Coordinates of C-alpha atoms in Angstrom, one line a residue:
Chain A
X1 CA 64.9 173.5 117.1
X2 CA 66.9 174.0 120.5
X3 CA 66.5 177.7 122.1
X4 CA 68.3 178.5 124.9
X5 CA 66.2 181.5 126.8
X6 CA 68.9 183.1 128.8
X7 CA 69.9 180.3 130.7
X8 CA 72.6 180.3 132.8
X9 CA 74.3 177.5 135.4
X10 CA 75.9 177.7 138.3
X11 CA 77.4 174.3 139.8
X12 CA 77.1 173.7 143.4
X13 CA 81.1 174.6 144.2
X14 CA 79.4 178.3 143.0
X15 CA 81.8 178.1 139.8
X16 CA 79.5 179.7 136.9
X17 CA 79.5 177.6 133.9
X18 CA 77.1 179.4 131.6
X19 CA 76.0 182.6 131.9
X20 CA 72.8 184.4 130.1
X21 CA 72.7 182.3 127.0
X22 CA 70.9 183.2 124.1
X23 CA 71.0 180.6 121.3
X24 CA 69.1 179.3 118.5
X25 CA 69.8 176.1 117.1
X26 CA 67.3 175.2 113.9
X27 CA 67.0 172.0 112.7
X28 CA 70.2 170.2 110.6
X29 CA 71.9 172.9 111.1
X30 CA 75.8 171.9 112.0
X31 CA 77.1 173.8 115.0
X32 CA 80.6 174.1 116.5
X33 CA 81.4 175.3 119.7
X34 CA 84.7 176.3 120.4
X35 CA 86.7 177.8 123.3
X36 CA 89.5 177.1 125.6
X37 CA 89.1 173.7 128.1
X38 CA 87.3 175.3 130.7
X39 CA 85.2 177.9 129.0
X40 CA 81.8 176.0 129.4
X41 CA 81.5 173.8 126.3
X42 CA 81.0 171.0 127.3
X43 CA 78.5 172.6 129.8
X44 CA 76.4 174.0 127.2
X45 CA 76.2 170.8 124.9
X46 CA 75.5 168.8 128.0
X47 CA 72.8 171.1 129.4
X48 CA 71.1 170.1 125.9
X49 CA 70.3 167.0 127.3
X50 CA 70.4 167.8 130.8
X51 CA 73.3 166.0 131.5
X52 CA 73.9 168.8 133.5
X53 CA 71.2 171.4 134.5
X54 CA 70.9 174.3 133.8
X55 CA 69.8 176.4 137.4
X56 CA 68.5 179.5 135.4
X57 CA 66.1 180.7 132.3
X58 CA 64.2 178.4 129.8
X59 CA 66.0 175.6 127.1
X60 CA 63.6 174.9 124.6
X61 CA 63.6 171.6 122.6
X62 CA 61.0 171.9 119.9
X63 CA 58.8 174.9 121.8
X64 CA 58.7 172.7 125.1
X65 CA 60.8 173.8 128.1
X66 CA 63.0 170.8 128.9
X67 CA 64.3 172.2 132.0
X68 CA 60.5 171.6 133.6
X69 CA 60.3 167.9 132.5
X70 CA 59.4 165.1 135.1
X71 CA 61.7 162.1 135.0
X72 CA 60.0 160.2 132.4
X73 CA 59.8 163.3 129.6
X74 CA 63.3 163.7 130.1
X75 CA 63.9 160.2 129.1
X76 CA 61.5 160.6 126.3
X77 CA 63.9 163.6 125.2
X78 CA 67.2 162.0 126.0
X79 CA 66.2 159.4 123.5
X80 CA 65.7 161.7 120.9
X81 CA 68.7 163.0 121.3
X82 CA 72.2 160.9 120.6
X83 CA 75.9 161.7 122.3
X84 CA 79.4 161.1 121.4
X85 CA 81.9 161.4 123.9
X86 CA 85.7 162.3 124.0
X87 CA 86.4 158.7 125.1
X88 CA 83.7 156.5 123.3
X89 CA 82.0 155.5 126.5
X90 CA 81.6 152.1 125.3
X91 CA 81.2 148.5 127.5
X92 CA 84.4 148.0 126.4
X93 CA 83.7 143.7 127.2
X94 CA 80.5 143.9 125.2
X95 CA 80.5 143.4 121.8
X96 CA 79.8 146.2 119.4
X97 CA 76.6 145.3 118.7
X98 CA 75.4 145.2 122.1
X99 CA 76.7 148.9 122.8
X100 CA 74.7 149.9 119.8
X101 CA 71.7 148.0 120.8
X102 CA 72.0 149.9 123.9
X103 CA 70.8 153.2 121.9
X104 CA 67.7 151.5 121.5
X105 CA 67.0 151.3 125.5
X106 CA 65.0 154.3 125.7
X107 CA 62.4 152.5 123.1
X108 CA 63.2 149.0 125.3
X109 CA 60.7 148.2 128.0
X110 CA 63.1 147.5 131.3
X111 CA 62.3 143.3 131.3
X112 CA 62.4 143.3 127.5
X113 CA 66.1 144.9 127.2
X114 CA 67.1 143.0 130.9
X115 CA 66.4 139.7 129.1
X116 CA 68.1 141.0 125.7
X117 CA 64.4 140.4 124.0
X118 CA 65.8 143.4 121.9
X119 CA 63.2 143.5 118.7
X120 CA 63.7 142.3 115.0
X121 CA 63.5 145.4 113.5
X122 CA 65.8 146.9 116.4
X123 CA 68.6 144.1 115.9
X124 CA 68.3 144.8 112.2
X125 CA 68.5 148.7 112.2
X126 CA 71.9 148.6 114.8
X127 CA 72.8 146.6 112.1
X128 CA 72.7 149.4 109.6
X129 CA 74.0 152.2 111.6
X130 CA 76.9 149.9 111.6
X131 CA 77.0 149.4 107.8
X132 CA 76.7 153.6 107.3
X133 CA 79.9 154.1 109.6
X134 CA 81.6 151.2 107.7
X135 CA 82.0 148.3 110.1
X136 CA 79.2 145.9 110.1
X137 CA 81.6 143.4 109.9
X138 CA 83.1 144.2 113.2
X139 CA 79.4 143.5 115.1
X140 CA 80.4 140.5 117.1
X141 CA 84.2 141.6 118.3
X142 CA 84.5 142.8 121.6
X143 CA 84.5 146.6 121.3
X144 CA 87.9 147.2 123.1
X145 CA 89.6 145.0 120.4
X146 CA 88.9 147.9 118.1
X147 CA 91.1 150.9 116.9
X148 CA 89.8 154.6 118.5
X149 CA 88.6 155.8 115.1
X150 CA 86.6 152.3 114.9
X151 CA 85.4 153.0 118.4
X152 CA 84.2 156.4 118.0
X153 CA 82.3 155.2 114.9
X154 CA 80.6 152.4 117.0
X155 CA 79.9 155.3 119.4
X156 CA 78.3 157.7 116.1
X157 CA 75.9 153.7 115.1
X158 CA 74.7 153.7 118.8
X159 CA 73.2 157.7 118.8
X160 CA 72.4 156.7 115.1
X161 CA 70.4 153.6 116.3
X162 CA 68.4 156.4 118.4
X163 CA 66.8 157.7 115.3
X164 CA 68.2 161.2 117.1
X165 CA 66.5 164.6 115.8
X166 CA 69.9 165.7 116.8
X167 CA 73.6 164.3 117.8
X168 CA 75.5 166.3 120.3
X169 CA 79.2 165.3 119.9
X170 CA 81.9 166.5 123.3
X171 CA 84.8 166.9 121.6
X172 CA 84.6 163.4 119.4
X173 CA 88.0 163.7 117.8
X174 CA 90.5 165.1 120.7
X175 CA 91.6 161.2 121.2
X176 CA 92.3 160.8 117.2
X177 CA 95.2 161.4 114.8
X178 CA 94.3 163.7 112.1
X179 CA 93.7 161.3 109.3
X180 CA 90.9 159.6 111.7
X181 CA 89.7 162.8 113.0
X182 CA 88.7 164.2 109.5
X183 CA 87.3 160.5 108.7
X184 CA 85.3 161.1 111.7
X185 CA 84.3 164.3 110.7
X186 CA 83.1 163.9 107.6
X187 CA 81.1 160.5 108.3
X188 CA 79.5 163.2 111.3
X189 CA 79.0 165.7 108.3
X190 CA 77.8 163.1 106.1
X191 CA 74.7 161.8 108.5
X192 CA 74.1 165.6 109.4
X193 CA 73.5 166.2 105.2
X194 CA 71.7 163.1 104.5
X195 CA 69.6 162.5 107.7
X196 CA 69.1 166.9 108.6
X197 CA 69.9 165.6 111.9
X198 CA 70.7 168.9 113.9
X199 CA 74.7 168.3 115.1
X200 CA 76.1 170.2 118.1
X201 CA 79.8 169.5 118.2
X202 CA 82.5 170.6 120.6
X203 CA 86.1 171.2 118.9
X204 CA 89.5 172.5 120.1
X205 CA 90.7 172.8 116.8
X206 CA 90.3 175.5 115.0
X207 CA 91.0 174.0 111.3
X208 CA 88.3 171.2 112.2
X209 CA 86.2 173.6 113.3
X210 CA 86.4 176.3 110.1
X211 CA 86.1 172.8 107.2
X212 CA 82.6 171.3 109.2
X213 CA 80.5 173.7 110.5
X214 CA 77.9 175.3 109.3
X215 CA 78.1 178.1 111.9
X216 CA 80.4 178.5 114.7
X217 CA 79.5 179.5 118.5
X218 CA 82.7 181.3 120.8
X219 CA 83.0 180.6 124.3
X220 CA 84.6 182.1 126.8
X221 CA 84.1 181.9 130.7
X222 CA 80.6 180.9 130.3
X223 CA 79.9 183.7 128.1
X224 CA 79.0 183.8 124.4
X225 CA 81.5 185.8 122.8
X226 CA 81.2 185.0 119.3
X227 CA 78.4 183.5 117.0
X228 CA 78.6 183.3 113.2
X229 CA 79.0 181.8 109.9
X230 CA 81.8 179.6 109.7
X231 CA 82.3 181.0 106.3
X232 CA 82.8 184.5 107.9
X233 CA 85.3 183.5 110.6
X234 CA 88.7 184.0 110.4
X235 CA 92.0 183.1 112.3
X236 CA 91.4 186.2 113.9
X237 CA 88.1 185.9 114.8
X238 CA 89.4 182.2 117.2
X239 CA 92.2 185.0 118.7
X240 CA 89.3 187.0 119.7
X241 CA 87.5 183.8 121.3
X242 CA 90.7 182.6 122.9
X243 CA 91.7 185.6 123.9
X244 CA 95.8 184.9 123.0
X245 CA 97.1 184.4 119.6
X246 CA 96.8 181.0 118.0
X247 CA 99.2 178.5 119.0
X248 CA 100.3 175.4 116.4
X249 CA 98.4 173.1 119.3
X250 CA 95.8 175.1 118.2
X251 CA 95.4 173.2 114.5
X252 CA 95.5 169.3 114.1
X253 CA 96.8 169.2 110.3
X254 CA 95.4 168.1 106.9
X255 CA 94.2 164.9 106.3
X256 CA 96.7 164.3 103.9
X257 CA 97.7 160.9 104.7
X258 CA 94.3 159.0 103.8
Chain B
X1 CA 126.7 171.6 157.7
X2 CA 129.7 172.9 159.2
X3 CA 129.2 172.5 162.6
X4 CA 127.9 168.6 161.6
X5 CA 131.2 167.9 160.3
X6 CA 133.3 169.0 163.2
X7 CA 131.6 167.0 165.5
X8 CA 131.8 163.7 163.3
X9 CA 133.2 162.5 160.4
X10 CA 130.6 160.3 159.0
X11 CA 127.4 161.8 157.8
X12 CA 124.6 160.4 159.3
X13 CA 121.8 158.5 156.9
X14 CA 119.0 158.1 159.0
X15 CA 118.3 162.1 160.8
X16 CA 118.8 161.1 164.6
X17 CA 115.5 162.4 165.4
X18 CA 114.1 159.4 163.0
X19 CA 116.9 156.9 164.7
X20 CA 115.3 157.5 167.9
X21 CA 111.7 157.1 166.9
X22 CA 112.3 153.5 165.2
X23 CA 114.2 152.5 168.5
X24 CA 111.2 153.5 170.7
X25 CA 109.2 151.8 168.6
X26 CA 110.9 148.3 168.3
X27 CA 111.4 148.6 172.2
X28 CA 107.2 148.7 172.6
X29 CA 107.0 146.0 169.9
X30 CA 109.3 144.0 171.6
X31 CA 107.6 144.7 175.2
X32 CA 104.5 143.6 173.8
X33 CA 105.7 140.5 172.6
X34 CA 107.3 139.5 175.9
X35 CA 104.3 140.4 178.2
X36 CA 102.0 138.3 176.0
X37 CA 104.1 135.4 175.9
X38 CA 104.8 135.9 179.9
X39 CA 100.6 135.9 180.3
X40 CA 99.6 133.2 177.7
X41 CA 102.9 130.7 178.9
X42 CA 103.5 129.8 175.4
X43 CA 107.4 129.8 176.1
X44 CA 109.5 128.5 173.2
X45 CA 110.9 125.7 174.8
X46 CA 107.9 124.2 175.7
X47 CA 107.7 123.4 171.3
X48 CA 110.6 121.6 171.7
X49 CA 110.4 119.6 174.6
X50 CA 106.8 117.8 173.8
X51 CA 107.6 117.1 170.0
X52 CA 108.4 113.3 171.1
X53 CA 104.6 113.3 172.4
X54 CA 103.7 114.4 169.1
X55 CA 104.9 112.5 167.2
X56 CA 103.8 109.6 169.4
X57 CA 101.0 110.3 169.1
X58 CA 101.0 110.3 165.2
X59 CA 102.8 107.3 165.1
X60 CA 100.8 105.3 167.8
X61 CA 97.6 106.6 167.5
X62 CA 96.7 108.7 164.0
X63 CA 98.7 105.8 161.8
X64 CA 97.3 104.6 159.8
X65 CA 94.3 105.5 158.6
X66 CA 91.2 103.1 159.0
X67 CA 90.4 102.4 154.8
X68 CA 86.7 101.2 156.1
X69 CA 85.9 104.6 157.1
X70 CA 86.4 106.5 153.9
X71 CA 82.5 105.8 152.2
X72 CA 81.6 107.8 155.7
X73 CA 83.8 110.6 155.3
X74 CA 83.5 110.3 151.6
X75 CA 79.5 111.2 152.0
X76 CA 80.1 113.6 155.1
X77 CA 82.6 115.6 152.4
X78 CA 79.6 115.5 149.6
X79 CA 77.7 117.4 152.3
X80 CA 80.3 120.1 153.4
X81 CA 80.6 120.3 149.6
X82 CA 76.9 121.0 149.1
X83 CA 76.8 123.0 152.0
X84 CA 79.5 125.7 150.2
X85 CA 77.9 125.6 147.4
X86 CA 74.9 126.4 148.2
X87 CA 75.4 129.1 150.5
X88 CA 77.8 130.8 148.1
X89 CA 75.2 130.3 145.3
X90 CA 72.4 131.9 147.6
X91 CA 75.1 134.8 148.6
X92 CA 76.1 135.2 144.8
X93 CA 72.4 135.6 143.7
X94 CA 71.1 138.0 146.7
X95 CA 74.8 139.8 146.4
X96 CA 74.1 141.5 143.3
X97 CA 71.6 143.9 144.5
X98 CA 72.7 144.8 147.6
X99 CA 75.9 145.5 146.3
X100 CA 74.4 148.1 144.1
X101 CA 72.7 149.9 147.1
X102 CA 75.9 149.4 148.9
X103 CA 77.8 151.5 145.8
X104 CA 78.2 155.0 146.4
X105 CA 77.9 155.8 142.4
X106 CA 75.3 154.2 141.4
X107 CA 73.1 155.1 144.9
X108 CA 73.3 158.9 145.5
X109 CA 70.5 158.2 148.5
X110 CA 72.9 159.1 150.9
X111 CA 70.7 157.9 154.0
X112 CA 70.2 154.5 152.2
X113 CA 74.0 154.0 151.5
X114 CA 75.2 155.0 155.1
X115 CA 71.8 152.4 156.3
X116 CA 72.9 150.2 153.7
X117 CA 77.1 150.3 154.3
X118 CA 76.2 150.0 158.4
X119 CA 73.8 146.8 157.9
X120 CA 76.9 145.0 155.8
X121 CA 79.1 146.2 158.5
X122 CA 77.6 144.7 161.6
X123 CA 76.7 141.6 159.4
X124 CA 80.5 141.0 159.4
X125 CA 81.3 141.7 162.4
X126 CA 79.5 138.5 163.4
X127 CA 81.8 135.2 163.3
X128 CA 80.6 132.2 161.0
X129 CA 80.8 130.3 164.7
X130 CA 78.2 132.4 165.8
X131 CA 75.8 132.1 162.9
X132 CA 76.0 128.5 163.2
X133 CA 75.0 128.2 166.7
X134 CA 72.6 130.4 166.2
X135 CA 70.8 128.1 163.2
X136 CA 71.5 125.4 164.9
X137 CA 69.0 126.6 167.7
X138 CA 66.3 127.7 164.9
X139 CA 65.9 124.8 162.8
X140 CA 68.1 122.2 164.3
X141 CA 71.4 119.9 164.1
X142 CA 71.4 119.5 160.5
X143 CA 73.1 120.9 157.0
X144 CA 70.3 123.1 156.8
X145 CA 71.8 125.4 159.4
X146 CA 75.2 125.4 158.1
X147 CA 73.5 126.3 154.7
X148 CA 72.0 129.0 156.3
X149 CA 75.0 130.5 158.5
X150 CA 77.4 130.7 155.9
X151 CA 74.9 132.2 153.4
X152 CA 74.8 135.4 155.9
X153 CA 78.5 135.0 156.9
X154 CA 79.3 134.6 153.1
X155 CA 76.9 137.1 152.2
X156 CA 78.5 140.2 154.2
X157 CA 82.0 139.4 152.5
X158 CA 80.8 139.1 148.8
X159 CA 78.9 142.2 148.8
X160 CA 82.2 144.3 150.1
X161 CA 83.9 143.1 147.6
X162 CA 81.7 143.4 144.9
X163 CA 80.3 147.1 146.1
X164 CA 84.2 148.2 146.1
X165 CA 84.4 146.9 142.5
X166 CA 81.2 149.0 141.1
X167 CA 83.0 151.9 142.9
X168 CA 86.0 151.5 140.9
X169 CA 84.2 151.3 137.2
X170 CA 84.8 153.3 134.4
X171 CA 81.7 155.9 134.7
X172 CA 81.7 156.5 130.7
X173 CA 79.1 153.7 129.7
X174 CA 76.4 154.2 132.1
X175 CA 76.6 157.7 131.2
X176 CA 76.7 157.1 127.4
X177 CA 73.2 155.1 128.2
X178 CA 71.9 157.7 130.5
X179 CA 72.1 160.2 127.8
X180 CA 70.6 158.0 125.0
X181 CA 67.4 158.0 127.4
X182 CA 68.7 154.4 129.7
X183 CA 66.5 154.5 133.0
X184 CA 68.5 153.0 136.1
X185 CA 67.6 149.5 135.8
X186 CA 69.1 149.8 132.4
X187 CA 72.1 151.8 133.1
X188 CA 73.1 149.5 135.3
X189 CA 72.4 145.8 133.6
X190 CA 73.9 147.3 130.5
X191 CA 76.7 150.1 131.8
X192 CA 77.8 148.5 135.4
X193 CA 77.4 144.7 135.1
X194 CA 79.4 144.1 132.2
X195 CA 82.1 145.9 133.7
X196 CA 82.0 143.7 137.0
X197 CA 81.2 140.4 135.9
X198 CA 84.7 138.9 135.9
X199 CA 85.6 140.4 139.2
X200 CA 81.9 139.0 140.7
X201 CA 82.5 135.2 139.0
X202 CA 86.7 135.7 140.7
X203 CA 84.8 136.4 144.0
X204 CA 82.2 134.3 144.3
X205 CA 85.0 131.1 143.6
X206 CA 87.0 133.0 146.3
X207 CA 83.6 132.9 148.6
X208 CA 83.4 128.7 147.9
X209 CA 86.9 128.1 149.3
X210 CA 86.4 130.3 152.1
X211 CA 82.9 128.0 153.1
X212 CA 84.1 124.7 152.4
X213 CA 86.5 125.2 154.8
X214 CA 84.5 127.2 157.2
X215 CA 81.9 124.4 157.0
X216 CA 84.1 122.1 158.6
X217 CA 84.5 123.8 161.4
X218 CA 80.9 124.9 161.5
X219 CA 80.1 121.2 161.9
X220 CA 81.9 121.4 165.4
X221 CA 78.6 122.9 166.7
X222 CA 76.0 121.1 164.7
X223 CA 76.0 122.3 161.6
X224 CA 76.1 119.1 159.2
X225 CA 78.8 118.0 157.1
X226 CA 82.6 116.6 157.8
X227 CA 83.0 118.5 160.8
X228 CA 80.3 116.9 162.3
X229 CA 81.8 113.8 162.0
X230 CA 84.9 114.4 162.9
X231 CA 83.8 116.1 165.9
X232 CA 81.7 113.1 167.1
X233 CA 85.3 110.7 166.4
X234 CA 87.1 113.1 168.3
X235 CA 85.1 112.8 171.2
X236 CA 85.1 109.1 171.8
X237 CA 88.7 108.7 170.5
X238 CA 88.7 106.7 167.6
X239 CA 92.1 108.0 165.9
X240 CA 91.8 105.7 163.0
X241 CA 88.5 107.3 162.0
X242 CA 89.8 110.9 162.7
X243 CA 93.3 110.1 160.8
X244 CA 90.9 109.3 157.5
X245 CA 88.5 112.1 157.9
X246 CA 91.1 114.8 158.1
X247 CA 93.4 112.9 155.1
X248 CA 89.8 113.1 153.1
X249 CA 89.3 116.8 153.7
X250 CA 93.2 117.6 152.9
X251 CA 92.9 116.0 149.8
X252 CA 89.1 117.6 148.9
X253 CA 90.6 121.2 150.1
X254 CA 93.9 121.3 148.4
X255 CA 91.6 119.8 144.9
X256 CA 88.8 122.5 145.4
X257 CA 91.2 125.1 146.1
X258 CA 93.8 124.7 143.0
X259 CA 91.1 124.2 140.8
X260 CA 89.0 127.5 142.2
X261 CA 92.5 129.2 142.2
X262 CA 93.9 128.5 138.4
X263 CA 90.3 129.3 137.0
X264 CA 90.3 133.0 138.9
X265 CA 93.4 133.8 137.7
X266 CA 91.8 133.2 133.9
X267 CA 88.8 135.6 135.0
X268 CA 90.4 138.6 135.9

């Protein structure tokens, strides 16, 4: 369970990038954010983990405040928590099973992970994340000799290899064509089902964002405008979010070619 | 634009305000050039006049090269050789931290960055020549003070280099493994290192030419190696000797350098 208690952020230039949110997130629920670039979603998934943080109110991860965590408890919570970026961040020269070895660092004392002493069981779990995402055979390449879809999915085995409670996701598909995006998608939809891991996701597209989620969250200058059902929303209610009509950019296509 | 054409046909390409500037400015250049060749007397004619002495002098006195003397210069160049390499190694090993605290994104201490990038600073401002007198006074004549020099001379350039190349990295890993619950240590040996190690091994080989030639100079004042020796034939004249010490060290050089050159190009 994630509760944001009016919390609010204001970055250091004095631009406000959340402002008195009110949110509750239960467990394996599947969440989308949406909004225009600029509108504060990747502020709010990133305040999850306190990539960025929050300056106001109280963000509750399972009833304890994470926003008044010492160093170590927020590493403790980070670990619990898996992210997938827009652009993989992987060590593009490492192979992929190192970058999804290195989801295991938070369990990895400092010497053991410095001298690659990573554990049995941990070499043979990465190993399994990468078997559920569909490339276990690709362990040993270098990860930039992989396609983007292949990346991202190396990305979704390292925040598996956390054991997450939950997987927050900043816009995981923006760098994808649309066949790989829905791929993406549903393999995301697929470990949210099977594992109830609790998935916060950011999306610009609105069709991605009506056939995944579970319930949809509007943004729009910081604020919440708009929280629902996905099975309620309509085209018009993105208009009312965006604040413009919907634009063809807007939508990234069917899936049709896979 | 009328009045330009009345008063000349051809448009000019260069504004005149810019013509005038660049003339100024090759007529200081020029100014420069002339007073400093008036106050050191290196006039050109000079070259030209004492290249019969020169080559006199390789004829007579350089040619040829005394063959007996090679097993000395041989094992002089074994120690320059050693000396490099194990400054560079030394440099190489303590490089790597410092760098780090020498990197503005990986150390937001903004007092120990400034501390940090002002240390390096003055550490290069002080010549190799220097360092080597100065060991040569701690712990005497010897290799062991040319090991030492060039491991802080060496040491000031390496870590430049290699705390410009952590500023440069792609910032997406290290925060991919601060957010899966990485501490620093981590972030760094896993996110950072990775990313730098071809550019620290290109480096480091760069570092290793720059000593073994420094060394040899470093040997003018004491500090071990072929310099040493060739600075001790030098001053009792014995051109024979010099002639095979300096064909050794071309030949080592040139070797050292076109191997360390052709295996950085594969690094990076």
């Amino acid at each position: 369970m994630i509760t944001f208690d009016n919390v609010s952020l204001t970055y250091p230039n004095g631009h406000q990038g959340l402002k008195n949110i009110n949110l509750e997130i239960p467990k394996g629920e599947f969440v989308v954010v949406v909004g225009l670039s600029g509108a504060g979603k990747s502020t709010l998934i990133r305040s999850i983990n306190q990539m960025v943080r929050p300056t106001e109110g109280r963000l509750l991860i399972e009833e304890e405040d994470s926003l008044a965590m010492n160093t170590k408890n927020l590493r403790l919570l980070r670990r619990d928590i898996g992210m997938i970026f827009q652009n993989y961040n992987l060590v593009k020269r490492s192979s992929v099973l190192r970058n999804v070895l290195s989801g295991r660092l938070g369990y990895t004392s400092t010497l053991k992970s410095i001298l690659n002493l990573f554990s049995k069981e941990d070499l043979q779990y990465a190993m399994e994340c990468l078997d559920r995402v569909g490339i276990q055979d690709k362990a040993y390449q270098r990860a930039d000799t992989l396609s983007g879809g292949q990346q991202q999915r190396v990305s979704i085995a390292r925040a598996l290899s956390q054991k997450p409670k939950a997987i927050l996701a900043d816009e995981p598909v923006a760098s994808l064509d649309p066949p790989t995006a829905h791929a993406v998608m549903q393999d995301l939809q697929q470990i949210n089902k099977e594992d109830q891991i609790t998935m916060v996701i950011n999306l610009h597209a609105i069709d991605l964002s009506m056939e995944y989620a579970d319930r949809i969250i509007g943004l729009r200058d910081g604020e919440m405008v708009f929280d629902g059902k996905a099975s309620e929303v309509t085209e018009q209610t993105f208009e009312d979010i965006y604040g413009r009509a919907i634009k063809e950019d807007d939508l990234i296509g069917e899936a049709e070619s896979e | 634009m009328t009045d330009l054409n009345k008063n000349t046909n051809r448009i000019p390409v260069l504004p005149s305000k810019t013509k005038k500037t660049t003339t100024l400015v090759f007529a200081v250049v020029l100014l420069l050039y002339t007073m400093s060749v008036i106050q050191t007397e290196a006039y050109p004619h000079q070259i030209i006049t004492n290249i019969p002495i020169v080559v006199d002098f390789f004829i007579d006195d350089m040619l040829p090269p005394n063959p007996s003397y090679f097993a000395d210069s041989f094992f002089a160049l074994l120690e320059t050789w050693n000396i490099a390499l194990l400054s560079t190694t030394l440099s190489a090993l303590f490089c790597l931290p410092i760098a780090f605290v020498a990197a503005g994104n990986i150390n937001r201490n903004w007092a120990l960055y400034h501390t940090t990038r002002f240390s390096l600073n003055v550490l290069r401002t002080i010549p190799d020549i220097i360092w080597a007198v100065l060991f040569v006074a701690f712990v005497g004549l010897g290799a062991l003070s040319g090991v030492l020099a060039l491991f802080f001379f060496s040491l000031g350039i390496i870590v430049k280099l290699v705390s410009e190349t952590i500023e440069a990295i792609d910032p997406g890993p290290q925060e991919a493994i601060r957010a899966a619950g990485g501490n620093l240590l981590q972030v760094i040996w896993f996110g950072a290192i990775p990313q730098i190690l071809p550019q620290f091994a290109s480096y480091t080989l760069y570092v290793l030419e720059i000593n073994v030639r420094a060394s040899i100079v470093l040997g003018f004042v004491g500090a071990g190696g072929i310099g040493q020796l060739l600075e001790r034939q030098i001053s009792v004249f014995n051109y024979g000797n010099i002639s095979m010490v300096i064909l050794v060290t071309f030949v080592a050089v040139t070797i050292i350098d076109t191997v360390s050159t052709s295996i950085r190009k594969r690094l990076v």
